[in-house]
PDB file of C-alpha atoms in Angstrom:
ATOM      1  CA  MET A   1       9.906 -24.113  12.732  1.00  0.00           C
ATOM      2  CA  ARG A   2      10.583 -22.708   9.247  1.00  0.00           C
ATOM      3  CA  ARG A   3       7.330 -24.185   7.996  1.00  0.00           C
ATOM      4  CA  LEU A   4       5.422 -22.581  10.853  1.00  0.00           C
ATOM      5  CA  LEU A   5       7.001 -19.186  10.155  1.00  0.00           C
ATOM      6  CA  ALA A   6       6.259 -19.547   6.443  1.00  0.00           C
ATOM      7  CA  LEU A   7       2.641 -20.464   7.196  1.00  0.00           C
ATOM      8  CA  ILE A   8       2.261 -17.462   9.506  1.00  0.00           C
ATOM      9  CA  ALA A   9       3.756 -15.178   6.845  1.00  0.00           C
ATOM     10  CA  ILE A  10       1.343 -16.536   4.233  1.00  0.00           C
ATOM     11  CA  LEU A  11      -1.650 -16.085   6.551  1.00  0.00           C
ATOM     12  CA  LEU A  12      -0.637 -12.523   7.409  1.00  0.00           C
ATOM     13  CA  GLY A  13      -0.139 -11.687   3.737  1.00  0.00           C
ATOM     14  CA  THR A  14      -3.516 -13.146   2.802  1.00  0.00           C
ATOM     15  CA  THR A  15      -5.225 -11.192   5.584  1.00  0.00           C
ATOM     16  CA  ALA A  16      -3.595  -7.962   4.410  1.00  0.00           C
ATOM     17  CA  LEU A  17      -4.603  -8.668   0.816  1.00  0.00           C
ATOM     18  CA  LEU A  18      -8.222  -9.342   1.753  1.00  0.00           C
ATOM     19  CA  ALA A  19      -8.354  -6.218   3.894  1.00  0.00           C
ATOM     20  CA  GLY A  20      -7.154  -4.227   0.891  1.00  0.00           C
ATOM     21  CA  CYS A  21     -10.163  -5.436  -1.122  1.00  0.00           C
ATOM     22  CA  SER A  22     -12.718  -4.113   1.324  1.00  0.00           C
ATOM     23  CA  SER A  23     -14.056  -0.607   1.549  1.00  0.00           C
ATOM     24  CA  SER A  24     -11.405   1.948   2.371  1.00  0.00           C
ATOM     25  CA  SER A  25     -13.236   3.405   5.329  1.00  0.00           C
ATOM     26  CA  GLY A  26     -15.651   2.631   8.072  1.00  0.00           C
ATOM     27  CA  SER A  27     -17.775   5.501   6.755  1.00  0.00           C
ATOM     28  CA  VAL A  28     -19.178   3.253   3.969  1.00  0.00           C
ATOM     29  CA  GLU A  29     -22.068   0.932   4.779  1.00  0.00           C
ATOM     30  CA  ASN A  30     -23.153  -1.662   2.194  1.00  0.00           C
ATOM     31  CA  VAL A  31     -26.895  -2.226   2.431  1.00  0.00           C
ATOM     32  CA  SER A  32     -29.800  -4.090   0.864  1.00  0.00           C
ATOM     33  CA  ALA A  33     -32.268  -2.349  -1.452  1.00  0.00           C
ATOM     34  CA  ASP A  34     -34.813  -2.064   1.370  1.00  0.00           C
ATOM     35  CA  GLN A  35     -32.238  -0.513   3.704  1.00  0.00           C
ATOM     36  CA  PHE A  36     -31.126   1.801   0.898  1.00  0.00           C
ATOM     37  CA  MET A  37     -34.693   3.028   0.342  1.00  0.00           C
ATOM     38  CA  THR A  38     -35.172   3.595   4.076  1.00  0.00           C
ATOM     39  CA  THR A  39     -31.983   5.647   4.265  1.00  0.00           C
ATOM     40  CA  ALA A  40     -32.817   7.525   1.061  1.00  0.00           C
ATOM     41  CA  ALA A  41     -36.168   8.569   2.561  1.00  0.00           C
ATOM     42  CA  GLU A  42     -34.565  10.069   5.663  1.00  0.00           C
ATOM     43  CA  PRO A  43     -34.557  13.879   5.765  1.00  0.00           C
ATOM     44  CA  GLY A  44     -31.219  15.315   4.654  1.00  0.00           C
ATOM     45  CA  THR A  45     -30.027  12.220   2.787  1.00  0.00           C
ATOM     46  CA  VAL A  46     -28.769  12.881  -0.739  1.00  0.00           C
ATOM     47  CA  VAL A  47     -29.265  10.065  -3.245  1.00  0.00           C
ATOM     48  CA  VAL A  48     -26.454   9.912  -5.808  1.00  0.00           C
ATOM     49  CA  ASP A  49     -26.597   7.993  -9.099  1.00  0.00           C
ATOM     50  CA  VAL A  50     -23.008   7.503 -10.280  1.00  0.00           C
ATOM     51  CA  ARG A  51     -23.853   6.133 -13.739  1.00  0.00           C
ATOM     52  CA  THR A  52     -23.419   7.986 -17.013  1.00  0.00           C
ATOM     53  CA  PRO A  53     -25.837  10.799 -17.885  1.00  0.00           C
ATOM     54  CA  GLY A  54     -27.393   8.547 -20.548  1.00  0.00           C
ATOM     55  CA  GLU A  55     -28.046   5.757 -18.055  1.00  0.00           C
ATOM     56  CA  TYR A  56     -29.435   8.289 -15.594  1.00  0.00           C
ATOM     57  CA  ALA A  57     -31.815   9.719 -18.218  1.00  0.00           C
ATOM     58  CA  ALA A  58     -33.044   6.216 -19.087  1.00  0.00           C
ATOM     59  CA  GLY A  59     -34.234   5.664 -15.520  1.00  0.00           C
ATOM     60  CA  HIS A  60     -33.121   6.767 -12.059  1.00  0.00           C
ATOM     61  CA  VAL A  61     -34.362   6.973  -8.494  1.00  0.00           C
ATOM     62  CA  ASP A  62     -36.721   9.899  -8.137  1.00  0.00           C
ATOM     63  CA  GLY A  63     -34.791  12.841  -6.708  1.00  0.00           C
ATOM     64  CA  ALA A  64     -31.338  11.361  -7.316  1.00  0.00           C
ATOM     65  CA  VAL A  65     -28.419  13.595  -8.278  1.00  0.00           C
ATOM     66  CA  ASN A  66     -26.282  12.356 -11.179  1.00  0.00           C
ATOM     67  CA  ILE A  67     -22.504  12.460 -10.675  1.00  0.00           C
ATOM     68  CA  ASP A  68     -20.741  10.118 -13.122  1.00  0.00           C
ATOM     69  CA  VAL A  69     -17.962   8.366 -11.191  1.00  0.00           C
ATOM     70  CA  GLU A  70     -16.089   7.648 -14.413  1.00  0.00           C
ATOM     71  CA  SER A  71     -16.070  11.281 -15.556  1.00  0.00           C
ATOM     72  CA  ALA A  72     -12.770  13.137 -15.453  1.00  0.00           C
ATOM     73  CA  ASP A  73     -14.147  15.688 -12.992  1.00  0.00           C
ATOM     74  CA  PHE A  74     -15.740  13.342 -10.434  1.00  0.00           C
ATOM     75  CA  ALA A  75     -13.302  14.416  -7.705  1.00  0.00           C
ATOM     76  CA  THR A  76     -13.981  18.075  -8.463  1.00  0.00           C
ATOM     77  CA  GLN A  77     -17.740  17.553  -8.355  1.00  0.00           C
ATOM     78  CA  ILE A  78     -17.709  15.757  -5.018  1.00  0.00           C
ATOM     79  CA  SER A  79     -15.319  18.329  -3.538  1.00  0.00           C
ATOM     80  CA  THR A  80     -18.182  20.861  -3.611  1.00  0.00           C
ATOM     81  CA  LEU A  81     -20.472  18.649  -1.501  1.00  0.00           C
ATOM     82  CA  PRO A  82     -20.774  18.858   2.295  1.00  0.00           C
ATOM     83  CA  LYS A  83     -18.808  16.009   3.846  1.00  0.00           C
ATOM     84  CA  ASP A  84     -21.057  15.539   6.886  1.00  0.00           C
ATOM     85  CA  THR A  85     -24.251  14.785   4.916  1.00  0.00           C
ATOM     86  CA  THR A  86     -25.506  11.219   4.420  1.00  0.00           C
ATOM     87  CA  TYR A  87     -25.148  10.052   0.804  1.00  0.00           C
ATOM     88  CA  ALA A  88     -26.974   7.002  -0.557  1.00  0.00           C
ATOM     89  CA  VAL A  89     -25.027   5.935  -3.662  1.00  0.00           C
ATOM     90  CA  TYR A  90     -26.040   3.499  -6.391  1.00  0.00           C
ATOM     91  CA  CYS A  91     -25.192   2.486  -9.976  1.00  0.00           C
ATOM     92  CA  ARG A  92     -26.253  -0.330 -12.297  1.00  0.00           C
ATOM     93  CA  SER A  93     -24.567  -3.289 -10.605  1.00  0.00           C
ATOM     94  CA  GLY A  94     -22.618  -2.017  -7.597  1.00  0.00           C
ATOM     95  CA  ARG A  95     -19.125  -1.769  -9.107  1.00  0.00           C
ATOM     96  CA  ARG A  96     -19.199   1.967  -9.783  1.00  0.00           C
ATOM     97  CA  SER A  97     -21.007   2.830  -6.555  1.00  0.00           C
ATOM     98  CA  THR A  98     -18.291   0.985  -4.639  1.00  0.00           C
ATOM     99  CA  LEU A  99     -15.629   2.979  -6.515  1.00  0.00           C
ATOM    100  CA  ALA A 100     -17.507   6.196  -5.805  1.00  0.00           C
ATOM    101  CA  THR A 101     -18.081   5.568  -2.093  1.00  0.00           C
ATOM    102  CA  ASP A 102     -14.440   4.542  -1.643  1.00  0.00           C
ATOM    103  CA  GLN A 103     -13.295   7.778  -3.312  1.00  0.00           C
ATOM    104  CA  MET A 104     -15.752   9.798  -1.257  1.00  0.00           C
ATOM    105  CA  ALA A 105     -14.591   8.155   1.970  1.00  0.00           C
ATOM    106  CA  ASP A 106     -10.985   8.893   1.027  1.00  0.00           C
ATOM    107  CA  ALA A 107     -12.031  12.533   0.453  1.00  0.00           C
ATOM    108  CA  GLY A 108     -13.392  12.760   4.016  1.00  0.00           C
ATOM    109  CA  PHE A 109     -17.110  12.014   3.646  1.00  0.00           C
ATOM    110  CA  THR A 110     -18.379  10.553   6.896  1.00  0.00           C
ATOM    111  CA  SER A 111     -21.739   8.921   6.119  1.00  0.00           C
ATOM    112  CA  LEU A 112     -21.968   6.837   2.953  1.00  0.00           C
ATOM    113  CA  VAL A 113     -24.496   4.150   2.092  1.00  0.00           C
ATOM    114  CA  ASN A 114     -23.634   1.921  -0.873  1.00  0.00           C
ATOM    115  CA  LEU A 115     -26.049  -0.331  -2.751  1.00  0.00           C
ATOM    116  CA  PRO A 116     -23.987  -3.304  -4.006  1.00  0.00           C
ATOM    117  CA  GLY A 117     -26.957  -4.747  -5.944  1.00  0.00           C
ATOM    118  CA  GLY A 118     -27.570  -1.703  -8.126  1.00  0.00           C
ATOM    119  CA  VAL A 119     -30.650  -0.202  -9.700  1.00  0.00           C
ATOM    120  CA  ALA A 120     -32.181  -3.579 -10.610  1.00  0.00           C
ATOM    121  CA  ASP A 121     -32.390  -4.426  -6.898  1.00  0.00           C
ATOM    122  CA  LEU A 122     -34.089  -1.083  -6.287  1.00  0.00           C
ATOM    123  CA  GLN A 123     -36.633  -1.752  -9.006  1.00  0.00           C
ATOM    124  CA  ALA A 124     -37.340  -5.210  -7.605  1.00  0.00           C
ATOM    125  CA  ALA A 125     -37.864  -3.659  -4.169  1.00  0.00           C
ATOM    126  CA  GLY A 126     -40.378  -1.178  -5.579  1.00  0.00           C
ATOM    127  CA  ALA A 127     -38.312   2.009  -5.636  1.00  0.00           C
ATOM    128  CA  PRO A 128     -39.853   4.735  -7.802  1.00  0.00           C
ATOM    129  CA  ILE A 129     -37.776   4.978 -11.000  1.00  0.00           C
ATOM    130  CA  VAL A 130     -38.291   7.981 -13.246  1.00  0.00           C
ATOM    131  CA  THR A 131     -36.950   8.937 -16.670  1.00  0.00           C
ATOM    132  CA  GLY A 132     -35.751  12.167 -18.131  1.00  0.00           C
TER     133      GLY A 132
END
């Protein structure tokens, strides 16, 4: 009986730990590059590049807004955005866009699309990348 209780406790703890690693809200949808481009093309969707300004200048999705997730004022910058708009968020590899969409979801944003594969996946899918 003790072994069974210990096993149940371990399974419950593991489930809680894994749940803590996922996105913090149901308002974040992880999508493929093709799905990202479809969403980005929808009227009213705002595409957000959360890389550094230097990375953004080197090449970004045409029309994307640059808000560096690792800048000290990221929370302040997103606080000025409407929370009921759809945001399509990307970075280089998916790590920073996941951080950004989690923070945005925690701040009350209701429609967030995250690209886990990053800008390289967008390029491979034929997304228009511009510099400057």
